[in-house]
PDB file of C-alpha atoms in Angstrom:
ATOM      1  CA  MET B 994      51.507  42.179  41.886  1.00  0.00           C
ATOM      2  CA  ARG B 995      50.177  45.255  40.039  1.00  0.00           C
ATOM      3  CA  LYS B 996      52.929  45.017  37.347  1.00  0.00           C
ATOM      4  CA  TYR B 997      52.117  41.344  36.841  1.00  0.00           C
ATOM      5  CA  HIS B 998      48.492  42.155  35.866  1.00  0.00           C
ATOM      6  CA  ALA B 999      49.225  45.309  33.866  1.00  0.00           C
ATOM      7  CA  LEU B1000      51.520  43.585  31.344  1.00  0.00           C
ATOM      8  CA  PRO B1001      48.906  41.212  29.796  1.00  0.00           C
ATOM      9  CA  VAL B1002      46.307  43.976  29.484  1.00  0.00           C
ATOM     10  CA  ALA B1003      48.719  46.207  27.555  1.00  0.00           C
ATOM     11  CA  LEU B1004      49.738  43.286  25.369  1.00  0.00           C
ATOM     12  CA  LEU B1005      46.132  42.470  24.499  1.00  0.00           C
ATOM     13  CA  ALA B1006      45.407  46.097  23.581  1.00  0.00           C
ATOM     14  CA  THR B1007      48.410  46.139  21.254  1.00  0.00           C
ATOM     15  CA  LEU B1008      47.344  42.933  19.514  1.00  0.00           C
ATOM     16  CA  ALA B1009      43.789  44.187  18.981  1.00  0.00           C
ATOM     17  CA  LEU B1010      45.059  47.494  17.507  1.00  0.00           C
ATOM     18  CA  THR B1011      47.395  45.627  15.155  1.00  0.00           C
ATOM     19  CA  ALA B1012      44.576  43.391  13.916  1.00  0.00           C
ATOM     20  CA  CYS B1013      42.413  46.404  13.044  1.00  0.00           C
ATOM     21  CA  GLN B1014      45.231  48.156  11.190  1.00  0.00           C
ATOM     22  CA  ASP B1015      46.351  45.247   8.985  1.00  0.00           C
ATOM     23  CA  GLY B1016      42.757  44.281   7.882  1.00  0.00           C
ATOM     24  CA  THR B1017      42.613  40.962   9.784  1.00  0.00           C
ATOM     25  CA  GLY B1018      40.009  40.119  12.380  1.00  0.00           C
ATOM     26  CA  THR B1019      36.786  38.253  12.849  1.00  0.00           C
ATOM     27  CA  LYS B1020      35.421  39.121   9.383  1.00  0.00           C
ATOM     28  CA  ASP B1021      38.404  37.549   7.564  1.00  0.00           C
ATOM     29  CA  GLU B1022      38.320  34.532   9.858  1.00  0.00           C
ATOM     30  CA  GLY B1023      34.682  34.055   8.959  1.00  0.00           C
ATOM     31  CA  ALA B1024      35.558  34.155   5.244  1.00  0.00           C
ATOM     32  CA  ALA B1025      38.240  31.504   5.736  1.00  0.00           C
ATOM     33  CA  HIS B1026      35.727  29.179   7.422  1.00  0.00           C
ATOM     34  CA  PRO B1027      32.371  29.507   5.573  1.00  0.00           C
ATOM     35  CA  ASP B1028      29.145  28.635   7.285  1.00  0.00           C
ATOM     36  CA  PRO B1029      28.035  25.013   6.463  1.00  0.00           C
ATOM     37  CA  ALA B1030      24.642  26.231   5.200  1.00  0.00           C
ATOM     38  CA  SER B1031      26.333  28.674   2.786  1.00  0.00           C
ATOM     39  CA  ALA B1032      28.553  25.906   1.463  1.00  0.00           C
ATOM     40  CA  THR B1033      25.499  23.791   0.692  1.00  0.00           C
ATOM     41  CA  VAL B1034      23.830  26.559  -1.301  1.00  0.00           C
ATOM     42  CA  THR B1035      27.028  27.142  -3.298  1.00  0.00           C
ATOM     43  CA  ALA B1036      27.250  23.464  -4.308  1.00  0.00           C
ATOM     44  CA  THR B1037      23.591  23.283  -5.323  1.00  0.00           C
ATOM     45  CA  HIS B1038      23.239  26.656  -7.109  1.00  0.00           C
ATOM     46  CA  PRO B1039      26.554  27.663  -8.728  1.00  0.00           C
ATOM     47  CA  ALA B1040      24.921  30.582 -10.612  1.00  0.00           C
ATOM     48  CA  GLU B1041      23.840  32.211  -7.354  1.00  0.00           C
ATOM     49  CA  ASP B1042      27.328  31.701  -5.901  1.00  0.00           C
ATOM     50  CA  ARG B1043      28.917  33.720  -8.714  1.00  0.00           C
ATOM     51  CA  VAL B1044      26.510  36.628  -8.290  1.00  0.00           C
ATOM     52  CA  GLY B1045      26.539  36.641  -4.501  1.00  0.00           C
ATOM     53  CA  GLY B1046      30.327  36.365  -4.405  1.00  0.00           C
ATOM     54  CA  LYS B1047      30.768  39.882  -5.757  1.00  0.00           C
ATOM     55  CA  GLY B1048      29.579  41.486  -2.537  1.00  0.00           C
ATOM     56  CA  THR B1049      30.081  40.785   1.130  1.00  0.00           C
ATOM     57  CA  SER B1050      27.045  42.535   2.572  1.00  0.00           C
ATOM     58  CA  GLY B1051      23.676  40.853   3.189  1.00  0.00           C
ATOM     59  CA  THR B1052      21.960  43.305   0.819  1.00  0.00           C
ATOM     60  CA  THR B1053      24.196  42.447  -2.133  1.00  0.00           C
ATOM     61  CA  GLY B1054      23.649  38.700  -1.581  1.00  0.00           C
ATOM     62  CA  THR B1055      19.855  39.157  -1.609  1.00  0.00           C
ATOM     63  CA  GLN B1056      19.935  41.096  -4.874  1.00  0.00           C
ATOM     64  CA  GLY B1057      22.070  38.387  -6.475  1.00  0.00           C
ATOM     65  CA  THR B1058      19.589  35.599  -5.610  1.00  0.00           C
ATOM     66  CA  THR B1059      16.635  37.527  -7.036  1.00  0.00           C
ATOM     67  CA  GLY B1060      18.375  38.323 -10.352  1.00  0.00           C
ATOM     68  CA  GLY B1061      17.026  37.119 -13.688  1.00  0.00           C
ATOM     69  CA  THR B1062      19.721  34.453 -14.056  1.00  0.00           C
ATOM     70  CA  GLY B1063      18.936  32.811 -10.723  1.00  0.00           C
ATOM     71  CA  THR B1064      15.199  32.802 -11.413  1.00  0.00           C
ATOM     72  CA  GLN B1065      15.580  31.187 -14.840  1.00  0.00           C
ATOM     73  CA  GLY B1066      17.880  28.487 -13.501  1.00  0.00           C
ATOM     74  CA  THR B1067      15.439  27.609 -10.736  1.00  0.00           C
ATOM     75  CA  SER B1068      12.488  27.511 -13.124  1.00  0.00           C
ATOM     76  CA  GLY B1069      14.363  25.184 -15.473  1.00  0.00           C
ATOM     77  CA  ALA B1070      15.172  22.734 -12.676  1.00  0.00           C
ATOM     78  CA  THR B1071      11.623  22.838 -11.365  1.00  0.00           C
ATOM     79  CA  GLY B1072      10.222  22.177 -14.813  1.00  0.00           C
ATOM     80  CA  THR B1073      12.425  19.097 -15.285  1.00  0.00           C
ATOM     81  CA  GLN B1074      11.739  17.378 -11.952  1.00  0.00           C
ATOM     82  CA  PRO B1075       7.915  17.263 -12.133  1.00  0.00           C
ATOM     83  CA  THR B1076       8.130  15.799 -15.630  1.00  0.00           C
ATOM     84  CA  LYS B1077      10.196  12.867 -14.382  1.00  0.00           C
ATOM     85  CA  GLY B1078       7.965  12.448 -11.342  1.00  0.00           C
ATOM     86  CA  ASP B1079       4.830  12.342 -13.472  1.00  0.00           C
ATOM     87  CA  LYS B1080       6.272   9.613 -15.694  1.00  0.00           C
ATOM     88  CA  SER B1081       7.242   7.548 -12.662  1.00  0.00           C
ATOM     89  CA  ALA B1082       3.807   7.915 -11.094  1.00  0.00           C
ATOM     90  CA  LYS B1083       2.127   6.877 -14.321  1.00  0.00           C
ATOM     91  CA  GLY B1084       4.368   3.840 -14.521  1.00  0.00           C
ATOM     92  CA  ASP B1085       3.444   2.735 -10.997  1.00  0.00           C
ATOM     93  CA  LYS B1086      -0.276   3.112 -11.689  1.00  0.00           C
ATOM     94  CA  ALA B1087       0.041   1.179 -14.908  1.00  0.00           C
ATOM     95  CA  ALA B1088       1.852  -1.649 -13.125  1.00  0.00           C
ATOM     96  CA  LYS B1089      -0.645  -1.967 -10.273  1.00  0.00           C
ATOM     97  CA  GLY B1090      -3.770  -1.106 -12.209  1.00  0.00           C
ATOM     98  CA  THR B1091      -6.155   1.630 -11.125  1.00  0.00           C
ATOM     99  CA  THR B1092      -9.796   1.085 -10.255  1.00  0.00           C
ATOM    100  CA  ALA B1093     -10.767   2.485 -13.655  1.00  0.00           C
ATOM    101  CA  THR B1094      -8.674  -0.114 -15.513  1.00  0.00           C
ATOM    102  CA  ARG B1095      -9.703  -3.098 -13.355  1.00  0.00           C
ATOM    103  CA  VAL B1096     -12.851  -5.159 -13.784  1.00  0.00           C
ATOM    104  CA  SER B1097     -14.850  -7.341 -11.412  1.00  0.00           C
ATOM    105  CA  CYS B1098     -13.942 -10.992 -11.147  1.00  0.00           C
ATOM    106  CA  ASN B1099     -16.883 -13.218 -12.043  1.00  0.00           C
ATOM    107  CA  GLY B1100     -17.820 -16.344 -13.953  1.00  0.00           C
ATOM    108  CA  SER B1101     -16.972 -14.792 -17.323  1.00  0.00           C
ATOM    109  CA  ASN B1102     -13.281 -14.079 -16.679  1.00  0.00           C
ATOM    110  CA  THR B1103     -12.318 -16.724 -14.093  1.00  0.00           C
ATOM    111  CA  THR B1104     -12.365 -20.434 -13.444  1.00  0.00           C
ATOM    112  CA  VAL B1105     -13.723 -21.574 -10.077  1.00  0.00           C
ATOM    113  CA  THR B1106     -13.049 -24.857  -8.292  1.00  0.00           C
ATOM    114  CA  ALA B1107     -14.573 -26.196  -5.062  1.00  0.00           C
ATOM    115  CA  GLN B1108     -12.557 -28.819  -3.215  1.00  0.00           C
ATOM    116  CA  PRO B1109     -13.307 -30.347   0.228  1.00  0.00           C
ATOM    117  CA  VAL B1110     -10.172 -30.538   2.411  1.00  0.00           C
ATOM    118  CA  ARG B1111      -9.142 -32.967   5.140  1.00  0.00           C
ATOM    119  CA  ARG B1112      -8.028 -30.240   7.528  1.00  0.00           C
ATOM    120  CA  PRO B1113      -9.743 -28.396   9.042  1.00  0.00           C
ATOM    121  CA  LEU B1114     -12.623 -30.836   9.395  1.00  0.00           C
ATOM    122  CA  ASN B1115     -15.805 -30.143   7.424  1.00  0.00           C
ATOM    123  CA  HIS B1116     -14.190 -27.432   5.329  1.00  0.00           C
ATOM    124  CA  MET B1117     -14.073 -26.716   1.597  1.00  0.00           C
ATOM    125  CA  LEU B1118     -11.736 -24.464  -0.373  1.00  0.00           C
ATOM    126  CA  LEU B1119     -12.911 -22.233  -3.207  1.00  0.00           C
ATOM    127  CA  THR B1120     -10.237 -21.216  -5.732  1.00  0.00           C
ATOM    128  CA  VAL B1121     -10.770 -18.472  -8.319  1.00  0.00           C
ATOM    129  CA  LYS B1122      -8.210 -18.051 -11.103  1.00  0.00           C
ATOM    130  CA  ASN B1123      -8.172 -14.955 -13.328  1.00  0.00           C
ATOM    131  CA  THR B1124      -8.299 -16.248 -16.912  1.00  0.00           C
ATOM    132  CA  GLY B1125      -8.951 -12.826 -18.482  1.00  0.00           C
ATOM    133  CA  SER B1126      -6.555 -10.261 -19.914  1.00  0.00           C
ATOM    134  CA  LYS B1127      -7.238  -7.565 -17.299  1.00  0.00           C
ATOM    135  CA  MET B1128      -6.735  -7.280 -13.578  1.00  0.00           C
ATOM    136  CA  CYS B1129      -9.929  -8.085 -11.668  1.00  0.00           C
ATOM    137  CA  ASP B1130     -11.228  -7.485  -8.147  1.00  0.00           C
ATOM    138  CA  LEU B1131     -12.677 -10.164  -5.898  1.00  0.00           C
ATOM    139  CA  THR B1132     -14.915  -7.934  -3.789  1.00  0.00           C
ATOM    140  CA  TYR B1133     -16.368  -8.870  -0.398  1.00  0.00           C
ATOM    141  CA  TYR B1134     -17.201 -12.599  -0.154  1.00  0.00           C
ATOM    142  CA  PRO B1135     -18.740 -15.292  -2.383  1.00  0.00           C
ATOM    143  CA  VAL B1136     -22.503 -15.719  -2.340  1.00  0.00           C
ATOM    144  CA  LEU B1137     -23.058 -19.470  -2.100  1.00  0.00           C
ATOM    145  CA  ARG B1138     -26.102 -21.464  -3.031  1.00  0.00           C
ATOM    146  CA  PHE B1139     -26.222 -25.228  -2.670  1.00  0.00           C
ATOM    147  CA  ASP B1140     -28.918 -26.834  -4.808  1.00  0.00           C
ATOM    148  CA  GLU B1141     -32.062 -24.713  -4.382  1.00  0.00           C
ATOM    149  CA  MET B1142     -31.384 -23.385  -0.877  1.00  0.00           C
ATOM    150  CA  GLN B1143     -33.348 -20.246   0.011  1.00  0.00           C
ATOM    151  CA  TRP B1144     -30.888 -18.638   2.414  1.00  0.00           C
ATOM    152  CA  VAL B1145     -27.415 -17.113   2.055  1.00  0.00           C
ATOM    153  CA  PRO B1146     -24.496 -18.379   4.204  1.00  0.00           C
ATOM    154  CA  ARG B1147     -23.121 -15.808   6.613  1.00  0.00           C
ATOM    155  CA  PRO B1148     -19.654 -14.318   6.007  1.00  0.00           C
ATOM    156  CA  ILE B1149     -16.974 -14.669   8.682  1.00  0.00           C
ATOM    157  CA  LYS B1150     -16.362 -11.024   9.636  1.00  0.00           C
ATOM    158  CA  ASP B1151     -12.942 -11.664  11.175  1.00  0.00           C
ATOM    159  CA  SER B1152     -11.664 -12.820   7.777  1.00  0.00           C
ATOM    160  CA  LYS B1153     -12.276  -9.454   6.076  1.00  0.00           C
ATOM    161  CA  PRO B1154      -8.989  -8.281   4.470  1.00  0.00           C
ATOM    162  CA  GLN B1155      -7.664  -4.733   4.779  1.00  0.00           C
ATOM    163  CA  ALA B1156      -7.811  -4.246   1.007  1.00  0.00           C
ATOM    164  CA  VAL B1157      -9.738  -5.722  -1.897  1.00  0.00           C
ATOM    165  CA  THR B1158      -8.254  -8.927  -3.250  1.00  0.00           C
ATOM    166  CA  THR B1159      -7.053  -8.036  -6.758  1.00  0.00           C
ATOM    167  CA  LEU B1160      -5.898 -10.664  -9.232  1.00  0.00           C
ATOM    168  CA  ALA B1161      -3.578 -10.099 -12.160  1.00  0.00           C
ATOM    169  CA  PRO B1162      -4.106 -12.387 -15.170  1.00  0.00           C
ATOM    170  CA  GLY B1163      -3.119 -15.892 -14.116  1.00  0.00           C
ATOM    171  CA  GLU B1164      -3.299 -15.218 -10.356  1.00  0.00           C
ATOM    172  CA  SER B1165      -5.685 -16.948  -7.931  1.00  0.00           C
ATOM    173  CA  GLY B1166      -7.748 -15.918  -4.930  1.00  0.00           C
ATOM    174  CA  TYR B1167      -9.347 -18.089  -2.242  1.00  0.00           C
ATOM    175  CA  ALA B1168     -12.265 -18.419   0.143  1.00  0.00           C
ATOM    176  CA  GLY B1169     -12.763 -20.994   2.875  1.00  0.00           C
ATOM    177  CA  VAL B1170     -16.156 -22.606   3.520  1.00  0.00           C
ATOM    178  CA  SER B1171     -17.075 -24.066   6.914  1.00  0.00           C
ATOM    179  CA  LEU B1172     -19.681 -26.634   5.870  1.00  0.00           C
ATOM    180  CA  SER B1173     -20.994 -27.998   9.150  1.00  0.00           C
ATOM    181  CA  ALA B1174     -20.456 -27.998  12.899  1.00  0.00           C
ATOM    182  CA  ALA B1175     -17.776 -30.447  14.021  1.00  0.00           C
ATOM    183  CA  ASP B1176     -19.774 -31.310  17.171  1.00  0.00           C
ATOM    184  CA  GLY B1177     -22.961 -32.048  15.236  1.00  0.00           C
ATOM    185  CA  SER B1178     -24.847 -29.091  16.724  1.00  0.00           C
ATOM    186  CA  GLY B1179     -25.994 -27.792  13.324  1.00  0.00           C
ATOM    187  CA  GLU B1180     -29.532 -28.245  12.023  1.00  0.00           C
ATOM    188  CA  TRP B1181     -31.099 -29.090   8.648  1.00  0.00           C
ATOM    189  CA  GLY B1182     -28.108 -31.140   7.573  1.00  0.00           C
ATOM    190  CA  THR B1183     -28.260 -32.281   3.962  1.00  0.00           C
ATOM    191  CA  THR B1184     -26.038 -33.401   1.096  1.00  0.00           C
ATOM    192  CA  SER B1185     -25.783 -31.189  -1.987  1.00  0.00           C
ATOM    193  CA  HIS B1186     -24.615 -32.062  -5.503  1.00  0.00           C
ATOM    194  CA  LYS B1187     -24.776 -28.601  -7.040  1.00  0.00           C
ATOM    195  CA  LEU B1188     -23.102 -25.329  -6.065  1.00  0.00           C
ATOM    196  CA  THR B1189     -23.543 -21.833  -7.467  1.00  0.00           C
ATOM    197  CA  VAL B1190     -20.940 -19.207  -6.603  1.00  0.00           C
ATOM    198  CA  GLY B1191     -22.160 -15.640  -6.965  1.00  0.00           C
ATOM    199  CA  PHE B1192     -19.950 -12.543  -7.186  1.00  0.00           C
ATOM    200  CA  GLN B1193     -20.608  -9.112  -5.709  1.00  0.00           C
ATOM    201  CA  GLY B1194     -19.979  -5.763  -7.377  1.00  0.00           C
ATOM    202  CA  ARG B1195     -18.215  -2.725  -5.944  1.00  0.00           C
ATOM    203  CA  THR B1196     -21.004  -2.107  -3.432  1.00  0.00           C
ATOM    204  CA  PRO B1197     -22.178  -4.736  -0.918  1.00  0.00           C
ATOM    205  CA  ASN B1198     -24.839  -7.159  -2.181  1.00  0.00           C
ATOM    206  CA  SER B1199     -24.700  -5.738  -5.718  1.00  0.00           C
ATOM    207  CA  ASP B1200     -24.507  -7.886  -8.842  1.00  0.00           C
ATOM    208  CA  GLY B1201     -20.887  -8.508  -9.828  1.00  0.00           C
ATOM    209  CA  GLY B1202     -21.638 -10.363 -13.065  1.00  0.00           C
ATOM    210  CA  PRO B1203     -22.178 -13.974 -14.138  1.00  0.00           C
ATOM    211  CA  SER B1204     -22.044 -16.667 -11.469  1.00  0.00           C
ATOM    212  CA  ALA B1205     -19.831 -19.760 -11.569  1.00  0.00           C
ATOM    213  CA  LEU B1206     -20.873 -23.415 -11.312  1.00  0.00           C
ATOM    214  CA  PRO B1207     -17.913 -25.384  -9.928  1.00  0.00           C
ATOM    215  CA  THR B1208     -18.150 -29.146  -9.975  1.00  0.00           C
ATOM    216  CA  LEU B1209     -18.676 -30.889  -6.619  1.00  0.00           C
ATOM    217  CA  PRO B1210     -17.410 -34.397  -5.753  1.00  0.00           C
ATOM    218  CA  ALA B1211     -19.583 -37.231  -7.050  1.00  0.00           C
ATOM    219  CA  LYS B1212     -20.693 -38.140  -3.522  1.00  0.00           C
ATOM    220  CA  GLY B1213     -21.804 -34.557  -2.912  1.00  0.00           C
ATOM    221  CA  VAL B1214     -21.045 -32.155  -0.070  1.00  0.00           C
ATOM    222  CA  TYR B1215     -22.726 -32.248   3.341  1.00  0.00           C
ATOM    223  CA  TYR B1216     -23.629 -28.951   5.023  1.00  0.00           C
ATOM    224  CA  ASP B1217     -25.909 -27.754   7.821  1.00  0.00           C
ATOM    225  CA  SER B1218     -27.267 -24.528   9.345  1.00  0.00           C
ATOM    226  CA  THR B1219     -23.813 -23.445  10.571  1.00  0.00           C
ATOM    227  CA  LEU B1220     -22.604 -22.983   6.987  1.00  0.00           C
ATOM    228  CA  THR B1221     -20.291 -19.916   6.772  1.00  0.00           C
ATOM    229  CA  VAL B1222     -17.770 -18.525   4.277  1.00  0.00           C
ATOM    230  CA  THR B1223     -14.717 -16.257   4.447  1.00  0.00           C
ATOM    231  CA  TYR B1224     -14.106 -13.112   2.446  1.00  0.00           C
ATOM    232  CA  TRP B1225     -12.036 -13.469  -0.713  1.00  0.00           C
ATOM    233  CA  LEU B1226      -8.363 -13.683   0.275  1.00  0.00           C
ATOM    234  CA  ARG B1227      -5.035 -13.868  -1.527  1.00  0.00           C
ATOM    235  CA  ASP B1228      -3.549 -16.661   0.602  1.00  0.00           C
ATOM    236  CA  MET B1229      -4.853 -20.230   0.655  1.00  0.00           C
ATOM    237  CA  ASP B1230      -3.689 -20.892   4.211  1.00  0.00           C
ATOM    238  CA  ASP B1231      -5.460 -17.782   5.468  1.00  0.00           C
ATOM    239  CA  ALA B1232      -8.696 -18.937   3.869  1.00  0.00           C
ATOM    240  CA  LEU B1233      -8.548 -22.211   5.795  1.00  0.00           C
ATOM    241  CA  THR B1234      -7.816 -20.778   9.241  1.00  0.00           C
ATOM    242  CA  TYR B1235     -11.448 -19.913  10.028  1.00  0.00           C
TER     243      TYR B1235
END
């Protein structure tokens, strides 16, 4: 039993001694199978690979990466990338339009129509089309005035969009108007033949510019004390869901 265990130990010692004498061992095996992170750096920065390749110690590799050649190469790449990024960012802003380049939608750069609808009952749809040459913002909700009414219809808070409704030239925005209570519970019911649509500015209840005077049906529009209006929205169906 003792001879059986002694033979492998002696054999292992001989193999280890041979590996040290002929220059092979763990260091050469590591060179044959480079670390994945080192391979990535070599592919991305070939200049650093040539400098670092001259030495095998950690100190030599550090000096190679801080040399003048490596620094200039990095600076050149850095200088190129931000330039491209800046152009792309400017292109996106130009396509969408920044607040500085947009104007307020109002009666001077839009056409406004007011059309009663069959469904939902007692509702009317306001449509605003951008007829100008610039993008415009439909801020908050329309300020409605039928004939010479002395009160302002309440906005439907649940209809407030997450972002301002912005119209490119030729695009349309919408607002739904609930004219009267379907169960007849409203008060001061009357029929109007004139409608003024006011626009708000970038702060609530501020003047957004000239009002619009859309034409109402010849028979007029009936409304009562429950009169409410949605915020300006991009989708017609959304405007008529309240």
